[in-house]
Amino acid sequence: MISTDYLVVGSGASGLAFADTLVTEEPNVELTLVDRRPGPGGHWLDAYPFVRLHTPSAYYGVNSLPLGEDRIDQSGENAGFYERATGAEVRDYYAEVASRLTQTGRVRLLTGHEHLGPREEGAQVRDLSTGALHDVEVRRKLVDARYLEASIPATHEPSFDIAPGARVVPVNDLPAAARSGTRFTVLGSGKTAVDACTWLLDNDVAPDRILWVRPRDHWFHHRRHFQPLDLVGENMEGISLDAKAGAEAADVEDLFDRLEASGRLVRIDPSAQATMYRITMLSPGEIDALQQIEDVVRLGRVRWIEGDRIVLQQGETDTGPDILHVDCTAYGLRNAQATPVFQRSQIVLQQVRQNSPAFNAALIAFVEAHRNEDADKNRLCPPNPYPRSIDDWPGLSRRTWQIEQRWLREPDVAGWVAESRLNLLRCLPDHAADPPVKAAIERFLTYVGPAIERLRELDGRRSPESG
Ligand SMILES: Cc1cc2nc3c(=O)[nH]c(=O)nc-3n(C[C@H](O)[C@H](O)[C@H](O)COP(=O)(O)OP(=O)(O)OC[C@H]3O[C@@H](n4cnc5c(N)ncnc54)[C@H](O)[C@@H]3O)c2cc1C
C-alpha cells in the first residue's frame, strides 16, 4: 500500500508545475506522481522531432528551475525574440525537474504506471510493466493533471479512412519518410500543420510540391506580443490592443478585424475567412514562408484518402500519383468542459489565465497551500476553457482580466504572481517608465473596464456552431 498526501495523475508540464510549487509552499507535504508514459514530461515524450515551444522558454516549465538561458535569438525565423526550447531540451528539462523533486524525499514518481480511477477509499494504480496493482491511500486529494491532456499526432487515431496503397504518415515520421516523397499533402490547419509545412520548406521542398488541406483557417498571434523580460513592453502592447479592440468591437467579426488591423492577430491568407482561434503564434518570417504555399484545399475535413485522390466533407481533390500525406489532424489542446478546480476529494488542473498552462498549475498549487476553504480557492482559480473558435475570444479574455484584477486584491497571491518566473509579465515594473510601455499600460487601463463589459455582451451571443 502506497500512502501519500496528494496523488497527482499525470507527470506532464501541469503535474510537475503543480508538484514543484506545492513542495515549495508546504514544507511537510508528500506527493506521488503517476504517469502511463515511461518518463516525466507528458506529451513532449512523443512529440514530433522538429517540435519547439511556441512560446519563449523563459516562462515555461516549473517555478523553481529556469529553462534555457534567456537568450534573444539573433538569426532564423525567431530572430529578435526570446529563445524557444526544442522538444529534446524540454524533455531534458523535465527529467531534471523530476530528479530534483524526488531528491527532496517528499515526491515519489511512478512512471509506467496507470491510474485506474477512484476506489471507495483512495485509488489504485497498475504497474504497466508487470500488471501488478497497488492500492494508494490518498490522505488529502487526488490531483487530476490530465484533464486537459493533449491529443497529439503520435497517439491519436485519424478520423479518416485510408485506402490500400495510399501513403499516409503521422507528422512524427515526416523526416524519415520525406526522402521517399516527391510531393506532399499536409492535412490539418493548426500549429502542427504549420510546423510540418515549415519543415518541408526549410528542407528545400519547393512550395509548389506541397498541397495543404486546411479544413478551416486559423488566426495566429504575432510572436512579438508574447515576449517576457526585457521585451515585456511588447507583451503589454499586445494586451493593450486586445483591451482597445474588445472595448470598441461591434461584434465578433468586427473584433477580429480590429485585432488584425492593429497587428495583434495574423492569418496566413488574409483573403480567406478564418474562424479558428487556439492561442498559437507565428513570427513574420514563418508567415512569409507559409504564404508561398498556394495550393490550398478548403473542402472541410478529410474523409477518405486514396493513392491519387482525397475525399473530403465538401468534395474531392485529385492529388496525383506518388504523393506522401502528412497527418497533422490531432487536436492538440483538449476542449474539456469547465469544472470547478477545487472539489471535495480532487483538484482538477485547468486553464485560469489564458495561454499560461505552466503558470496556472503552479498558481493552483500556491492557492491550495495558502487557502483553507474550497470556495475561497475556487474564487481565485475559476476555470477558463481553452478556446476553439473566434466565438471563444470574448469569454477567454474577459475571464483572464477579471481574475487578474482579483489576484491584485490579495497581497500574498499578487506577491507570488509578481515573482513567479512563469508569469510572462513579471518584468513589467522594471520597464513601466519606458515611454512606449507607459503608453501601452495607460491604453490598457483606459480600455480594460469597458472591454470587460463589452465582451460580456458579446460572449455567448452567438451559437457555438456559428464559427
Ligand atoms: C505540440 C505542442 C506544443 C505546445 N507548446 C506550448 C508552448 O510553447 N507554450 C505553452 O505554454 N504551451 C504549449 N503547449 C500547450 C500544452 O498544453 C502544455 O505545454 C503542456 O505540455 C501540457 O501538459 P499537461 O501536463 O497539461 O498534459 P500532457 O503533457 O498531455 O500530460 C498528461 C499526462 O497524463 C498522463 N495520463 C493520462 N491519463 C492517465 C492515467 N489514467 N494514468 C496515468 N497517467 C495518465 C498521460 O500519459 C500524460 O503524460 C503545447 C502543446 C502541444 C501539444
Short mmCIF file of C-alpha atoms in Angstrom, two decimals, residues 96-463:
data_model
loop_
_atom_site.label_atom_id
_atom_site.label_comp_id
_atom_site.label_asym_id
_atom_site.label_seq_id
_atom_site.Cartn_x
_atom_site.Cartn_y
_atom_site.Cartn_z
CA GLU A 96 16.00 17.34 -14.32
CA VAL A 97 12.84 18.70 -12.66
CA ALA A 98 11.70 15.19 -11.74
CA SER A 99 15.12 14.28 -10.38
CA ARG A 100 15.19 17.39 -8.17
CA LEU A 101 11.68 16.71 -6.91
CA THR A 102 12.40 13.11 -5.97
CA GLN A 103 15.63 14.20 -4.25
CA THR A 104 13.54 16.20 -1.77
CA GLY A 105 12.46 12.83 -0.36
CA ARG A 106 8.87 14.09 -0.43
CA VAL A 107 7.98 13.26 -4.02
CA ARG A 108 7.59 9.77 -5.46
CA LEU A 109 7.38 9.40 -9.25
CA LEU A 110 5.73 6.29 -10.67
CA THR A 111 6.17 6.42 -14.44
CA GLY A 112 4.96 3.45 -16.45
CA HIS A 113 2.01 3.29 -14.05
CA GLU A 114 -1.64 3.87 -14.84
CA HIS A 115 -4.21 5.36 -12.50
CA LEU A 116 -7.29 3.14 -12.53
CA GLY A 117 -9.81 5.56 -11.12
CA PRO A 118 -11.14 6.22 -7.65
CA ARG A 119 -11.92 3.47 -5.17
CA GLU A 120 -14.03 3.74 -2.06
CA GLU A 121 -11.03 4.98 -0.15
CA GLY A 122 -8.00 6.15 -2.06
CA ALA A 123 -7.07 4.97 -5.51
CA GLN A 124 -5.44 2.15 -7.40
CA VAL A 125 -2.57 2.21 -9.88
CA ARG A 126 -1.28 -0.52 -12.18
CA ASP A 127 2.37 -1.10 -12.96
CA LEU A 128 2.26 -1.36 -16.76
CA SER A 129 5.43 -3.47 -16.95
CA THR A 130 4.27 -6.20 -14.54
CA GLY A 131 0.50 -5.71 -14.36
CA ALA A 132 0.76 -5.51 -10.57
CA LEU A 133 -1.96 -3.45 -8.86
CA HIS A 134 -1.15 -1.10 -6.00
CA ASP A 135 -3.64 0.49 -3.64
CA VAL A 136 -2.96 4.13 -2.84
CA GLU A 137 -4.15 5.81 0.32
CA VAL A 138 -4.68 9.47 -0.53
CA ARG A 139 -4.58 11.46 2.71
CA ARG A 140 -5.58 14.77 1.15
CA LYS A 141 -6.51 14.97 -2.51
CA LEU A 142 -6.17 13.42 -5.92
CA VAL A 143 -4.84 15.93 -8.47
CA ASP A 144 -6.15 15.38 -11.98
CA ALA A 145 -3.27 16.68 -14.11
CA ARG A 146 -4.55 15.09 -17.30
CA TYR A 147 -7.98 16.68 -17.60
CA LEU A 148 -6.65 18.81 -20.47
CA GLU A 149 -4.39 16.04 -21.79
CA ALA A 150 -3.21 16.93 -25.29
CA SER A 151 -4.28 14.85 -28.29
CA ILE A 152 -1.04 14.53 -30.25
CA PRO A 153 -0.08 13.05 -33.63
CA ALA A 154 1.83 10.09 -32.16
CA THR A 155 -1.11 8.82 -30.13
CA HIS A 156 -4.29 9.96 -31.92
CA GLU A 157 -6.41 7.83 -34.25
CA PRO A 158 -7.01 9.54 -37.62
CA SER A 159 -10.70 10.27 -38.19
CA PHE A 160 -10.49 9.35 -41.89
CA ASP A 161 -10.10 6.09 -43.77
CA ILE A 162 -7.06 5.21 -45.83
CA ALA A 163 -7.25 3.07 -48.98
CA PRO A 164 -4.61 0.38 -49.51
CA GLY A 165 -1.73 1.93 -51.41
CA ALA A 166 -2.26 5.49 -50.14
CA ARG A 167 0.81 6.75 -48.29
CA VAL A 168 -0.09 8.48 -45.04
CA VAL A 169 2.38 9.11 -42.20
CA PRO A 170 1.94 10.83 -38.84
CA VAL A 171 3.94 14.05 -38.67
CA ASN A 172 6.39 12.32 -36.29
CA ASP A 173 7.56 10.17 -39.23
CA LEU A 174 7.93 13.04 -41.71
CA PRO A 175 11.74 13.44 -41.54
CA ALA A 176 12.27 9.73 -42.15
CA ALA A 177 9.57 9.42 -44.82
CA ALA A 178 10.31 12.68 -46.66
CA ARG A 179 13.20 11.15 -48.59
CA SER A 180 10.76 8.86 -50.35
CA GLY A 181 8.35 11.63 -51.34
CA THR A 182 8.47 13.97 -54.25
CA ARG A 183 5.17 15.71 -53.49
CA PHE A 184 3.44 16.19 -50.17
CA THR A 185 -0.05 16.77 -48.83
CA VAL A 186 -0.21 18.31 -45.37
CA LEU A 187 -3.50 17.54 -43.62
CA GLY A 188 -4.63 19.95 -40.91
CA SER A 189 -4.92 23.67 -40.22
CA GLY A 190 -3.30 24.13 -36.82
CA LYS A 191 0.16 24.68 -35.43
CA THR A 192 1.34 21.13 -36.16
CA ALA A 193 0.43 21.52 -39.85
CA VAL A 194 2.22 24.88 -39.85
CA ASP A 195 5.31 23.19 -38.38
CA ALA A 196 5.15 20.40 -40.99
CA CYS A 197 4.92 22.91 -43.87
CA THR A 198 7.74 24.99 -42.40
CA TRP A 199 9.89 21.88 -42.00
CA LEU A 200 9.32 20.91 -45.65
CA LEU A 201 10.19 24.42 -46.87
CA ASP A 202 13.28 24.52 -44.63
CA ASN A 203 14.33 21.24 -46.16
CA ASP A 204 14.25 22.61 -49.69
CA VAL A 205 10.90 21.24 -50.78
CA ALA A 206 9.59 23.73 -53.34
CA PRO A 207 6.27 25.34 -52.31
CA ASP A 208 4.56 24.04 -55.47
CA ARG A 209 5.27 20.47 -54.33
CA ILE A 210 3.12 20.98 -51.23
CA LEU A 211 -0.67 20.68 -51.18
CA TRP A 212 -2.15 21.98 -47.94
CA VAL A 213 -5.56 20.63 -46.88
CA ARG A 214 -6.92 23.22 -44.45
CA PRO A 215 -10.46 22.45 -43.25
CA ARG A 216 -10.67 25.84 -41.57
CA ASP A 217 -8.31 28.79 -41.45
CA HIS A 218 -6.74 29.91 -38.19
CA TRP A 219 -5.94 33.17 -36.55
CA PHE A 220 -2.45 33.33 -35.09
CA HIS A 221 -0.85 35.75 -32.69
CA HIS A 222 2.16 37.74 -33.71
CA ARG A 223 5.04 36.25 -31.73
CA ARG A 224 6.28 39.77 -30.90
CA HIS A 225 3.47 40.13 -28.38
CA PHE A 226 4.46 37.12 -26.25
CA GLN A 227 7.89 38.28 -25.15
CA PRO A 228 8.97 38.40 -21.48
CA LEU A 229 11.88 40.01 -19.57
CA ASP A 230 13.46 42.96 -21.44
CA LEU A 231 10.89 42.74 -24.23
CA VAL A 232 7.92 42.64 -21.86
CA GLY A 233 6.76 46.01 -23.21
CA GLU A 234 5.83 44.25 -26.47
CA ASN A 235 3.69 41.92 -24.45
CA MET A 236 1.95 44.81 -22.74
CA GLU A 237 1.41 46.41 -26.13
CA GLY A 238 -0.38 43.27 -27.33
CA ILE A 239 -2.62 43.09 -24.26
CA SER A 240 -3.49 46.77 -24.59
CA LEU A 241 -4.52 46.18 -28.22
CA ASP A 242 -6.79 43.38 -27.01
CA ALA A 243 -8.43 45.68 -24.49
CA LYS A 244 -8.94 48.50 -27.00
CA ALA A 245 -10.41 46.17 -29.64
CA GLY A 246 -12.58 44.49 -27.00
CA ALA A 247 -13.98 47.81 -25.80
CA GLU A 248 -14.76 49.10 -29.28
CA ALA A 249 -15.96 45.94 -31.07
CA ALA A 250 -19.44 45.96 -32.59
CA ASP A 251 -19.49 42.17 -32.88
CA VAL A 252 -17.07 39.24 -33.03
CA GLU A 253 -16.20 39.77 -36.72
CA ASP A 254 -15.53 43.43 -36.07
CA LEU A 255 -13.42 42.45 -33.05
CA PHE A 256 -11.19 40.25 -35.22
CA ASP A 257 -10.98 42.91 -37.93
CA ARG A 258 -9.72 45.31 -35.30
CA LEU A 259 -7.24 42.81 -33.87
CA GLU A 260 -5.88 42.14 -37.34
CA ALA A 261 -5.69 45.82 -38.28
CA SER A 262 -3.71 46.54 -35.11
CA GLY A 263 -1.19 43.78 -35.88
CA ARG A 264 -2.23 41.74 -32.86
CA LEU A 265 -3.52 38.82 -34.95
CA VAL A 266 -2.43 37.47 -38.31
CA ARG A 267 -3.69 34.85 -40.74
CA ILE A 268 -1.78 33.07 -43.42
CA ASP A 269 -4.19 34.07 -46.17
CA PRO A 270 -5.82 37.44 -45.46
CA SER A 271 -8.35 36.81 -48.22
CA ALA A 272 -9.72 33.64 -46.56
CA GLN A 273 -12.22 33.77 -43.75
CA ALA A 274 -10.56 32.48 -40.57
CA THR A 275 -12.75 31.07 -37.82
CA MET A 276 -10.35 29.07 -35.66
CA TYR A 277 -8.53 30.61 -32.71
CA ARG A 278 -6.35 28.42 -30.45
CA ILE A 279 -3.86 30.91 -28.96
CA THR A 280 -0.91 29.88 -31.07
CA MET A 281 1.63 32.25 -32.51
CA LEU A 282 3.82 32.77 -35.55
CA SER A 283 6.64 35.12 -36.47
CA PRO A 284 6.57 37.29 -39.61
CA GLY A 285 9.27 35.03 -41.13
CA GLU A 286 7.07 31.97 -40.70
CA ILE A 287 4.06 33.75 -42.22
CA ASP A 288 6.11 34.86 -45.25
CA ALA A 289 7.34 31.30 -45.80
CA LEU A 290 3.90 29.73 -45.42
CA GLN A 291 2.34 32.21 -47.85
CA GLN A 292 4.47 30.66 -50.60
CA ILE A 293 2.24 27.57 -50.46
CA GLU A 294 -0.55 28.48 -52.84
CA ASP A 295 -2.13 25.09 -53.40
CA VAL A 296 -4.66 25.07 -50.55
CA VAL A 297 -7.73 22.82 -50.42
CA ARG A 298 -10.67 24.15 -48.39
CA LEU A 299 -13.33 21.47 -48.66
CA GLY A 300 -13.82 20.60 -45.00
CA ARG A 301 -12.38 17.62 -43.17
CA VAL A 302 -10.78 14.63 -44.85
CA ARG A 303 -12.98 11.53 -45.02
CA TRP A 304 -11.07 9.12 -47.27
CA ILE A 305 -7.60 9.04 -48.80
CA GLU A 306 -6.74 7.09 -51.93
CA GLY A 307 -3.41 6.82 -53.71
CA ASP A 308 -4.17 9.77 -56.01
CA ARG A 309 -7.36 11.35 -54.59
CA ILE A 310 -8.71 12.75 -51.33
CA VAL A 311 -12.42 12.72 -50.50
CA LEU A 312 -13.45 15.50 -48.13
CA GLN A 313 -16.67 16.63 -46.46
CA GLN A 314 -17.50 19.07 -49.25
CA GLY A 315 -15.96 17.49 -52.33
CA GLU A 316 -12.85 15.78 -53.55
CA THR A 317 -9.49 16.68 -54.97
CA ASP A 318 -7.07 14.84 -57.26
CA THR A 319 -3.61 14.62 -55.83
CA GLY A 320 -1.82 12.58 -58.48
CA PRO A 321 0.46 9.58 -58.00
CA ASP A 322 3.42 9.28 -55.63
CA ILE A 323 2.18 11.75 -53.03
CA LEU A 324 3.02 11.46 -49.35
CA HIS A 325 0.25 12.58 -46.96
CA VAL A 326 1.35 14.00 -43.62
CA ASP A 327 -1.27 13.65 -40.91
CA CYS A 328 -1.34 16.75 -38.69
CA THR A 329 -5.01 16.44 -37.70
CA ALA A 330 -4.54 15.61 -34.00
CA TYR A 331 -6.49 18.11 -32.00
CA GLY A 332 -3.78 19.38 -29.63
CA LEU A 333 -5.27 21.03 -26.58
CA ARG A 334 -8.31 19.21 -25.28
CA ASN A 335 -11.60 21.08 -25.22
CA ALA A 336 -12.76 19.84 -21.85
CA GLN A 337 -15.77 21.50 -20.25
CA ALA A 338 -15.09 23.78 -17.32
CA THR A 339 -15.47 22.10 -13.94
CA PRO A 340 -14.55 23.50 -10.51
CA VAL A 341 -10.79 23.28 -9.97
CA PHE A 342 -11.12 22.53 -6.26
CA GLN A 343 -13.57 19.74 -5.45
CA ARG A 344 -14.19 17.74 -2.28
CA SER A 345 -11.70 14.98 -2.98
CA GLN A 346 -9.83 16.20 -6.03
CA ILE A 347 -8.17 19.15 -7.72
CA VAL A 348 -8.75 19.35 -11.48
CA LEU A 349 -5.97 21.38 -13.11
CA GLN A 350 -7.29 23.71 -15.79
CA GLN A 351 -6.55 26.96 -17.55
CA VAL A 352 -7.21 30.08 -15.44
CA ARG A 353 -5.15 32.81 -17.11
CA GLN A 354 -5.11 32.39 -20.87
CA ASN A 355 -2.11 30.86 -22.59
CA SER A 356 -0.22 30.03 -19.38
CA PRO A 357 -0.56 26.29 -18.67
CA ALA A 358 2.56 26.01 -16.50
CA PHE A 359 1.78 29.21 -14.61
CA ASN A 360 -1.79 28.07 -13.96
CA ALA A 361 -0.80 24.70 -12.49
CA ALA A 362 1.74 26.37 -10.21
CA LEU A 363 -0.74 29.06 -9.15
CA ILE A 364 -3.32 26.41 -8.27
CA ALA A 365 -0.71 24.73 -6.03
CA PHE A 366 0.06 28.06 -4.35
CA VAL A 367 -3.63 28.64 -3.64
CA GLU A 368 -4.03 25.06 -2.37
CA ALA A 369 -1.20 25.71 0.09
CA HIS A 370 -2.41 29.11 1.32
CA ARG A 371 -6.22 28.94 1.45
CA ASN A 372 -8.42 26.65 3.52
CA GLU A 373 -11.90 26.70 2.02
CA ASP A 374 -12.60 25.29 -1.43
CA ALA A 375 -15.00 28.17 -2.17
CA ASP A 376 -12.21 30.64 -1.49
CA LYS A 377 -9.75 28.66 -3.61
CA ASN A 378 -12.23 28.44 -6.49
CA ARG A 379 -12.82 32.19 -6.27
CA LEU A 380 -9.11 32.66 -7.05
CA CYS A 381 -8.89 29.91 -9.68
CA PRO A 382 -12.04 29.83 -11.83
CA PRO A 383 -11.66 27.60 -14.90
CA ASN A 384 -11.24 29.34 -18.25
CA PRO A 385 -11.69 26.74 -21.01
CA TYR A 386 -9.31 26.61 -23.96
CA PRO A 387 -10.68 28.48 -26.99
CA ARG A 388 -11.51 26.75 -30.22
CA SER A 389 -13.06 29.38 -32.43
CA ILE A 390 -13.30 33.15 -32.66
CA ASP A 391 -16.50 33.00 -30.60
CA ASP A 392 -14.48 31.92 -27.58
CA TRP A 393 -12.23 35.00 -27.60
CA PRO A 394 -14.58 37.35 -25.69
CA GLY A 395 -15.08 34.97 -22.76
CA LEU A 396 -11.45 33.91 -22.66
CA SER A 397 -10.05 37.44 -22.45
CA ARG A 398 -12.75 38.76 -20.13
CA ARG A 399 -12.22 35.96 -17.64
CA THR A 400 -8.45 36.46 -17.74
CA TRP A 401 -8.68 40.19 -17.00
CA GLN A 402 -11.24 39.70 -14.25
CA ILE A 403 -9.21 37.08 -12.42
CA GLU A 404 -6.03 39.14 -12.73
CA GLN A 405 -7.84 42.01 -11.04
CA ARG A 406 -8.94 39.68 -8.24
CA TRP A 407 -5.39 38.42 -7.65
CA LEU A 408 -4.18 42.00 -7.26
CA ARG A 409 -6.53 42.47 -4.30
CA GLU A 410 -4.96 39.52 -2.39
CA PRO A 411 -1.44 40.52 -1.32
CA ASP A 412 0.02 37.01 -0.98
CA VAL A 413 -1.33 35.88 -4.36
CA ALA A 414 -0.29 39.17 -6.00
CA GLY A 415 3.18 38.78 -4.47
CA TRP A 416 3.58 35.22 -5.75
CA VAL A 417 2.35 36.19 -9.23
CA ALA A 418 4.72 39.16 -9.34
CA GLU A 419 7.75 37.00 -8.51
CA SER A 420 6.92 33.86 -10.46
CA ARG A 421 9.23 33.09 -13.40
CA LEU A 422 6.18 31.53 -15.08
CA ASN A 423 4.43 34.92 -15.15
CA LEU A 424 5.14 36.41 -18.57
CA LEU A 425 4.54 39.92 -17.21
CA ARG A 426 6.99 39.52 -14.30
CA CYS A 427 9.41 42.21 -15.50
CA LEU A 428 6.77 44.79 -16.39
CA PRO A 429 7.50 47.01 -13.34
CA ASP A 430 11.18 47.30 -14.43
CA HIS A 431 10.10 48.80 -17.77
CA ALA A 432 6.93 50.64 -16.83
CA ALA A 433 8.58 54.06 -17.16
CA ASP A 434 9.79 53.48 -20.76
CA PRO A 435 7.56 55.76 -22.87
CA PRO A 436 6.11 53.06 -25.22
CA VAL A 437 5.49 50.72 -22.29
CA LYS A 438 3.93 53.52 -20.28
CA ALA A 439 1.64 54.30 -23.22
CA ALA A 440 0.62 50.64 -23.51
CA ILE A 441 -0.15 50.41 -19.79
CA GLU A 442 -2.23 53.59 -19.99
CA ARG A 443 -4.10 52.25 -23.02
CA PHE A 444 -4.81 49.02 -21.21
CA LEU A 445 -6.05 50.79 -18.08
CA THR A 446 -8.28 53.07 -20.16
CA TYR A 447 -9.95 50.23 -22.06
CA VAL A 448 -9.95 47.18 -19.82
CA GLY A 449 -13.09 48.11 -17.84
CA PRO A 450 -15.22 48.93 -20.91
CA ALA A 451 -13.76 45.87 -22.65
CA ILE A 452 -14.88 43.55 -19.86
CA GLU A 453 -18.41 44.96 -20.13
CA ARG A 454 -18.48 44.81 -23.93
CA LEU A 455 -17.06 41.30 -24.09
CA ARG A 456 -19.61 40.12 -21.56
CA GLU A 457 -22.28 41.22 -24.06
CA LEU A 458 -20.53 39.52 -26.98
CA ASP A 459 -19.75 36.36 -25.02
CA GLY A 460 -22.31 33.69 -25.74
CA ARG A 461 -24.32 35.90 -28.09
CA ARG A 462 -23.58 33.52 -30.97
CA SER A 463 -24.24 29.80 -31.04
#
